[in-house]
């Protein structure tokens, strides 16, 4: 699994794109870094680019990985990479909603338990990128 830490540019500079899960019930309503499964023959970066086209309808430039990985299950490991939108406006094709959040709002959401558990370990690194 690969998730995208999509940082805004222009109007959304200083913000991070979060997506609200619609399923499964255990995490529906919680917010995540959008992404999905890496398919056979794909690199993490290629998979993230494809998933962000499918889920958000945007073209992105995928960058470096964030630090660390999360073991989701025996078969699934989650990593995250930085990304920037280079074409298109994000639309929630697979999610309940999308929102751009600044550092203050990200901290509030993390403290309130509004993020999917697997993504919370990246909050310090995300905050560092949002507050430079
Ligand atoms: N996570 C997660 N954080 C995160 C993502 C993108 C996914 O914790 N940022 C977890 C949630 C699910 C598992 O990864 O337990 C699969 O995510 P999903 O459903 O977004 O992956 P898909 O869409 O590739 O899976 P299929 O619906 O099976 O195609």
mmCIF file with all atom_site columns, N, CA, C and O in Angstrom, residues 1-31:
data_model
loop_
_atom_site.group_PDB
_atom_site.id
_atom_site.type_symbol
_atom_site.label_atom_id
_atom_site.label_alt_id
_atom_site.label_comp_id
_atom_site.label_asym_id
_atom_site.label_entity_id
_atom_site.label_seq_id
_atom_site.pdbx_PDB_ins_code
_atom_site.Cartn_x
_atom_site.Cartn_y
_atom_site.Cartn_z
_atom_site.occupancy
_atom_site.B_iso_or_equiv
_atom_site.pdbx_formal_charge
_atom_site.auth_seq_id
_atom_site.auth_comp_id
_atom_site.auth_asym_id
_atom_site.auth_atom_id
_atom_site.pdbx_PDB_model_num
ATOM 1   N N  . UNK A 1 1  ? 0.849   -1.181 0.000  1.00 0.00 ? 1  UNK A N  1
ATOM 2   C CA . UNK A 1 1  ? 0.000   0.000  0.000  1.00 0.00 ? 1  UNK A CA 1
ATOM 3   C C  . UNK A 1 1  ? 0.884   1.230  0.000  1.00 0.00 ? 1  UNK A C  1
ATOM 4   O O  . UNK A 1 1  ? 1.880   1.280  0.704  1.00 0.00 ? 1  UNK A O  1
ATOM 5   N N  . UNK A 1 2  ? 0.471   2.204  -0.769 1.00 0.00 ? 2  UNK A N  1
ATOM 6   C CA . UNK A 1 2  ? 1.204   3.472  -0.769 1.00 0.00 ? 2  UNK A CA 1
ATOM 7   C C  . UNK A 1 2  ? 0.189   4.614  -0.659 1.00 0.00 ? 2  UNK A C  1
ATOM 8   O O  . UNK A 1 2  ? -0.874  4.585  -1.282 1.00 0.00 ? 2  UNK A O  1
ATOM 9   N N  . UNK A 1 3  ? 0.516   5.581  0.209  1.00 0.00 ? 3  UNK A N  1
ATOM 10  C CA . UNK A 1 3  ? -0.362  6.728  0.438  1.00 0.00 ? 3  UNK A CA 1
ATOM 11  C C  . UNK A 1 3  ? 0.388   7.999  0.070  1.00 0.00 ? 3  UNK A C  1
ATOM 12  O O  . UNK A 1 3  ? 1.617   8.048  0.141  1.00 0.00 ? 3  UNK A O  1
ATOM 13  N N  . UNK A 1 4  ? -0.367  9.029  -0.339 1.00 0.00 ? 4  UNK A N  1
ATOM 14  C CA . UNK A 1 4  ? 0.254   10.269 -0.784 1.00 0.00 ? 4  UNK A CA 1
ATOM 15  C C  . UNK A 1 4  ? 0.080   11.402 0.203  1.00 0.00 ? 4  UNK A C  1
ATOM 16  O O  . UNK A 1 4  ? -1.040  11.709 0.613  1.00 0.00 ? 4  UNK A O  1
ATOM 17  N N  . UNK A 1 5  ? 1.200   12.004 0.598  1.00 0.00 ? 5  UNK A N  1
ATOM 18  C CA . UNK A 1 5  ? 1.159   13.233 1.385  1.00 0.00 ? 5  UNK A CA 1
ATOM 19  C C  . UNK A 1 5  ? 1.182   14.371 0.360  1.00 0.00 ? 5  UNK A C  1
ATOM 20  O O  . UNK A 1 5  ? 2.239   14.808 -0.085 1.00 0.00 ? 5  UNK A O  1
ATOM 21  N N  . UNK A 1 6  ? -0.017  14.782 -0.070 1.00 0.00 ? 6  UNK A N  1
ATOM 22  C CA . UNK A 1 6  ? -0.152  15.759 -1.153 1.00 0.00 ? 6  UNK A CA 1
ATOM 23  C C  . UNK A 1 6  ? -0.128  17.162 -0.545 1.00 0.00 ? 6  UNK A C  1
ATOM 24  O O  . UNK A 1 6  ? -1.038  17.547 0.194  1.00 0.00 ? 6  UNK A O  1
ATOM 25  N N  . UNK A 1 7  ? 0.931   17.894 -0.842 1.00 0.00 ? 7  UNK A N  1
ATOM 26  C CA . UNK A 1 7  ? 1.080   19.259 -0.329 1.00 0.00 ? 7  UNK A CA 1
ATOM 27  C C  . UNK A 1 7  ? 0.547   20.239 -1.362 1.00 0.00 ? 7  UNK A C  1
ATOM 28  O O  . UNK A 1 7  ? 0.767   20.077 -2.562 1.00 0.00 ? 7  UNK A O  1
ATOM 29  N N  . UNK A 1 8  ? -0.139  21.269 -0.876 1.00 0.00 ? 8  UNK A N  1
ATOM 30  C CA . UNK A 1 8  ? -0.738  22.241 -1.779 1.00 0.00 ? 8  UNK A CA 1
ATOM 31  C C  . UNK A 1 8  ? 0.267   23.235 -2.337 1.00 0.00 ? 8  UNK A C  1
ATOM 32  O O  . UNK A 1 8  ? 1.353   23.439 -1.783 1.00 0.00 ? 8  UNK A O  1
ATOM 33  N N  . UNK A 1 9  ? -0.117  23.828 -3.455 1.00 0.00 ? 9  UNK A N  1
ATOM 34  C CA . UNK A 1 9  ? 0.645   24.932 -4.051 1.00 0.00 ? 9  UNK A CA 1
ATOM 35  C C  . UNK A 1 9  ? -0.362  26.038 -4.381 1.00 0.00 ? 9  UNK A C  1
ATOM 36  O O  . UNK A 1 9  ? -1.562  25.781 -4.481 1.00 0.00 ? 9  UNK A O  1
ATOM 37  N N  . UNK A 1 10 ? 0.125   27.260 -4.552 1.00 0.00 ? 10 UNK A N  1
ATOM 38  C CA . UNK A 1 10 ? -0.785  28.356 -4.877 1.00 0.00 ? 10 UNK A CA 1
ATOM 39  C C  . UNK A 1 10 ? -1.771  28.608 -3.751 1.00 0.00 ? 10 UNK A C  1
ATOM 40  O O  . UNK A 1 10 ? -1.364  28.767 -2.605 1.00 0.00 ? 10 UNK A O  1
ATOM 41  N N  . UNK A 1 11 ? -3.072  28.588 -4.067 1.00 0.00 ? 11 UNK A N  1
ATOM 42  C CA . UNK A 1 11 ? -4.124  28.840 -3.078 1.00 0.00 ? 11 UNK A CA 1
ATOM 43  C C  . UNK A 1 11 ? -4.067  27.903 -1.879 1.00 0.00 ? 11 UNK A C  1
ATOM 44  O O  . UNK A 1 11 ? -4.554  28.235 -0.806 1.00 0.00 ? 11 UNK A O  1
ATOM 45  N N  . UNK A 1 12 ? -3.545  26.697 -2.096 1.00 0.00 ? 12 UNK A N  1
ATOM 46  C CA . UNK A 1 12 ? -3.524  25.691 -1.027 1.00 0.00 ? 12 UNK A CA 1
ATOM 47  C C  . UNK A 1 12 ? -2.119  25.512 -0.429 1.00 0.00 ? 12 UNK A C  1
ATOM 48  O O  . UNK A 1 12 ? -1.871  24.547 0.287  1.00 0.00 ? 12 UNK A O  1
ATOM 49  N N  . UNK A 1 13 ? -1.224  26.454 -0.696 1.00 0.00 ? 13 UNK A N  1
ATOM 50  C CA . UNK A 1 13 ? 0.133   26.375 -0.138 1.00 0.00 ? 13 UNK A CA 1
ATOM 51  C C  . UNK A 1 13 ? 0.036   26.310 1.385  1.00 0.00 ? 13 UNK A C  1
ATOM 52  O O  . UNK A 1 13 ? -0.808  26.969 1.998  1.00 0.00 ? 13 UNK A O  1
ATOM 53  N N  . UNK A 1 14 ? 0.890   25.500 2.004  1.00 0.00 ? 14 UNK A N  1
ATOM 54  C CA . UNK A 1 14 ? 0.875   25.349 3.461  1.00 0.00 ? 14 UNK A CA 1
ATOM 55  C C  . UNK A 1 14 ? -0.200  24.408 3.952  1.00 0.00 ? 14 UNK A C  1
ATOM 56  O O  . UNK A 1 14 ? -0.434  24.305 5.153  1.00 0.00 ? 14 UNK A O  1
ATOM 57  N N  . UNK A 1 15 ? -0.847  23.703 3.022  1.00 0.00 ? 15 UNK A N  1
ATOM 58  C CA . UNK A 1 15 ? -1.903  22.759 3.406  1.00 0.00 ? 15 UNK A CA 1
ATOM 59  C C  . UNK A 1 15 ? -1.632  21.370 2.840  1.00 0.00 ? 15 UNK A C  1
ATOM 60  O O  . UNK A 1 15 ? -0.892  21.207 1.862  1.00 0.00 ? 15 UNK A O  1
ATOM 61  N N  . UNK A 1 16 ? -2.270  20.398 3.490  1.00 0.00 ? 16 UNK A N  1
ATOM 62  C CA . UNK A 1 16 ? -2.150  18.983 3.132  1.00 0.00 ? 16 UNK A CA 1
ATOM 63  C C  . UNK A 1 16 ? -3.527  18.479 2.728  1.00 0.00 ? 16 UNK A C  1
ATOM 64  O O  . UNK A 1 16 ? -4.529  18.825 3.372  1.00 0.00 ? 16 UNK A O  1
ATOM 65  N N  . UNK A 1 17 ? -3.588  17.643 1.702  1.00 0.00 ? 17 UNK A N  1
ATOM 66  C CA . UNK A 1 17 ? -4.867  17.100 1.254  1.00 0.00 ? 17 UNK A CA 1
ATOM 67  C C  . UNK A 1 17 ? -5.212  15.826 2.034  1.00 0.00 ? 17 UNK A C  1
ATOM 68  O O  . UNK A 1 17 ? -4.438  14.870 2.033  1.00 0.00 ? 17 UNK A O  1
ATOM 69  N N  . UNK A 1 18 ? -6.353  15.837 2.697  1.00 0.00 ? 18 UNK A N  1
ATOM 70  C CA . UNK A 1 18 ? -6.848  14.650 3.406  1.00 0.00 ? 18 UNK A CA 1
ATOM 71  C C  . UNK A 1 18 ? -8.133  14.168 2.754  1.00 0.00 ? 18 UNK A C  1
ATOM 72  O O  . UNK A 1 18 ? -8.910  14.968 2.217  1.00 0.00 ? 18 UNK A O  1
ATOM 73  N N  . UNK A 1 19 ? -8.341  12.857 2.801  1.00 0.00 ? 19 UNK A N  1
ATOM 74  C CA . UNK A 1 19 ? -9.509  12.237 2.187  1.00 0.00 ? 19 UNK A CA 1
ATOM 75  C C  . UNK A 1 19 ? -10.249 11.433 3.256  1.00 0.00 ? 19 UNK A C  1
ATOM 76  O O  . UNK A 1 19 ? -9.622  10.736 4.059  1.00 0.00 ? 19 UNK A O  1
ATOM 77  N N  . UNK A 1 20 ? -11.575 11.578 3.239  1.00 0.00 ? 20 UNK A N  1
ATOM 78  C CA . UNK A 1 20 ? -12.388 10.910 4.261  1.00 0.00 ? 20 UNK A CA 1
ATOM 79  C C  . UNK A 1 20 ? -12.850 9.542  3.758  1.00 0.00 ? 20 UNK A C  1
ATOM 80  O O  . UNK A 1 20 ? -13.545 9.466  2.733  1.00 0.00 ? 20 UNK A O  1
ATOM 81  N N  . UNK A 1 21 ? -12.522 8.485  4.493  1.00 0.00 ? 21 UNK A N  1
ATOM 82  C CA . UNK A 1 21 ? -12.874 7.132  4.058  1.00 0.00 ? 21 UNK A CA 1
ATOM 83  C C  . UNK A 1 21 ? -14.361 6.883  4.140  1.00 0.00 ? 21 UNK A C  1
ATOM 84  O O  . UNK A 1 21 ? -15.028 7.369  5.047  1.00 0.00 ? 21 UNK A O  1
ATOM 85  N N  . UNK A 1 22 ? -14.846 6.108  3.192  1.00 0.00 ? 22 UNK A N  1
ATOM 86  C CA . UNK A 1 22 ? -16.268 5.754  3.148  1.00 0.00 ? 22 UNK A CA 1
ATOM 87  C C  . UNK A 1 22 ? -16.479 4.306  3.591  1.00 0.00 ? 22 UNK A C  1
ATOM 88  O O  . UNK A 1 22 ? -17.598 3.882  3.812  1.00 0.00 ? 22 UNK A O  1
ATOM 89  N N  . UNK A 1 23 ? -15.394 3.531  3.710  1.00 0.00 ? 23 UNK A N  1
ATOM 90  C CA . UNK A 1 23 ? -15.454 2.099  4.038  1.00 0.00 ? 23 UNK A CA 1
ATOM 91  C C  . UNK A 1 23 ? -14.082 1.643  4.492  1.00 0.00 ? 23 UNK A C  1
ATOM 92  O O  . UNK A 1 23 ? -13.103 2.342  4.155  1.00 0.00 ? 23 UNK A O  1
ATOM 93  N N  . UNK A 1 24 ? -13.945 0.496  5.165  1.00 0.00 ? 24 UNK A N  1
ATOM 94  C CA . UNK A 1 24 ? -14.995 -0.267 5.829  1.00 0.00 ? 24 UNK A CA 1
ATOM 95  C C  . UNK A 1 24 ? -15.507 0.460  7.077  1.00 0.00 ? 24 UNK A C  1
ATOM 96  O O  . UNK A 1 24 ? -14.935 1.492  7.477  1.00 0.00 ? 24 UNK A O  1
ATOM 97  N N  . UNK A 1 25 ? -16.536 -0.101 7.704  1.00 0.00 ? 25 UNK A N  1
ATOM 98  C CA . UNK A 1 25 ? -17.203 0.574  8.815  1.00 0.00 ? 25 UNK A CA 1
ATOM 99  C C  . UNK A 1 25 ? -16.222 1.012  9.910  1.00 0.00 ? 25 UNK A C  1
ATOM 100 O O  . UNK A 1 25 ? -16.373 2.100  10.476 1.00 0.00 ? 25 UNK A O  1
ATOM 101 N N  . UNK A 1 26 ? -15.194 0.186  10.158 1.00 0.00 ? 26 UNK A N  1
ATOM 102 C CA . UNK A 1 26 ? -14.264 0.483  11.259 1.00 0.00 ? 26 UNK A CA 1
ATOM 103 C C  . UNK A 1 26 ? -13.553 1.830  11.087 1.00 0.00 ? 26 UNK A C  1
ATOM 104 O O  . UNK A 1 26 ? -13.207 2.473  12.078 1.00 0.00 ? 26 UNK A O  1
ATOM 105 N N  . UNK A 1 27 ? -13.339 2.236  9.836  1.00 0.00 ? 27 UNK A N  1
ATOM 106 C CA . UNK A 1 27 ? -12.607 3.493  9.598  1.00 0.00 ? 27 UNK A CA 1
ATOM 107 C C  . UNK A 1 27 ? -13.428 4.488  8.769  1.00 0.00 ? 27 UNK A C  1
ATOM 108 O O  . UNK A 1 27 ? -12.919 5.566  8.432  1.00 0.00 ? 27 UNK A O  1
ATOM 109 N N  . UNK A 1 28 ? -14.673 4.160  8.459  1.00 0.00 ? 28 UNK A N  1
ATOM 110 C CA . UNK A 1 28 ? -15.511 5.090  7.681  1.00 0.00 ? 28 UNK A CA 1
ATOM 111 C C  . UNK A 1 28 ? -15.688 6.377  8.480  1.00 0.00 ? 28 UNK A C  1
ATOM 112 O O  . UNK A 1 28 ? -15.916 6.342  9.696  1.00 0.00 ? 28 UNK A O  1
ATOM 113 N N  . UNK A 1 29 ? -15.518 7.503  7.803  1.00 0.00 ? 29 UNK A N  1
ATOM 114 C CA . UNK A 1 29 ? -15.631 8.803  8.466  1.00 0.00 ? 29 UNK A CA 1
ATOM 115 C C  . UNK A 1 29 ? -14.293 9.354  8.921  1.00 0.00 ? 29 UNK A C  1
ATOM 116 O O  . UNK A 1 29 ? -14.175 10.550 9.188  1.00 0.00 ? 29 UNK A O  1
ATOM 117 N N  . UNK A 1 30 ? -13.273 8.494  9.012  1.00 0.00 ? 30 UNK A N  1
ATOM 118 C CA . UNK A 1 30 ? -11.935 8.970  9.403  1.00 0.00 ? 30 UNK A CA 1
ATOM 119 C C  . UNK A 1 30 ? -11.192 9.456  8.153  1.00 0.00 ? 30 UNK A C  1
ATOM 120 O O  . UNK A 1 30 ? -11.516 9.083  7.028  1.00 0.00 ? 30 UNK A O  1
ATOM 121 N N  . UNK A 1 31 ? -10.189 10.288 8.381  1.00 0.00 ? 31 UNK A N  1
ATOM 122 C CA . UNK A 1 31 ? -9.455  10.948 7.291  1.00 0.00 ? 31 UNK A CA 1
ATOM 123 C C  . UNK A 1 31 ? -8.101  10.312 7.097  1.00 0.00 ? 31 UNK A C  1
ATOM 124 O O  . UNK A 1 31 ? -7.439  9.931  8.066  1.00 0.00 ? 31 UNK A O  1
#
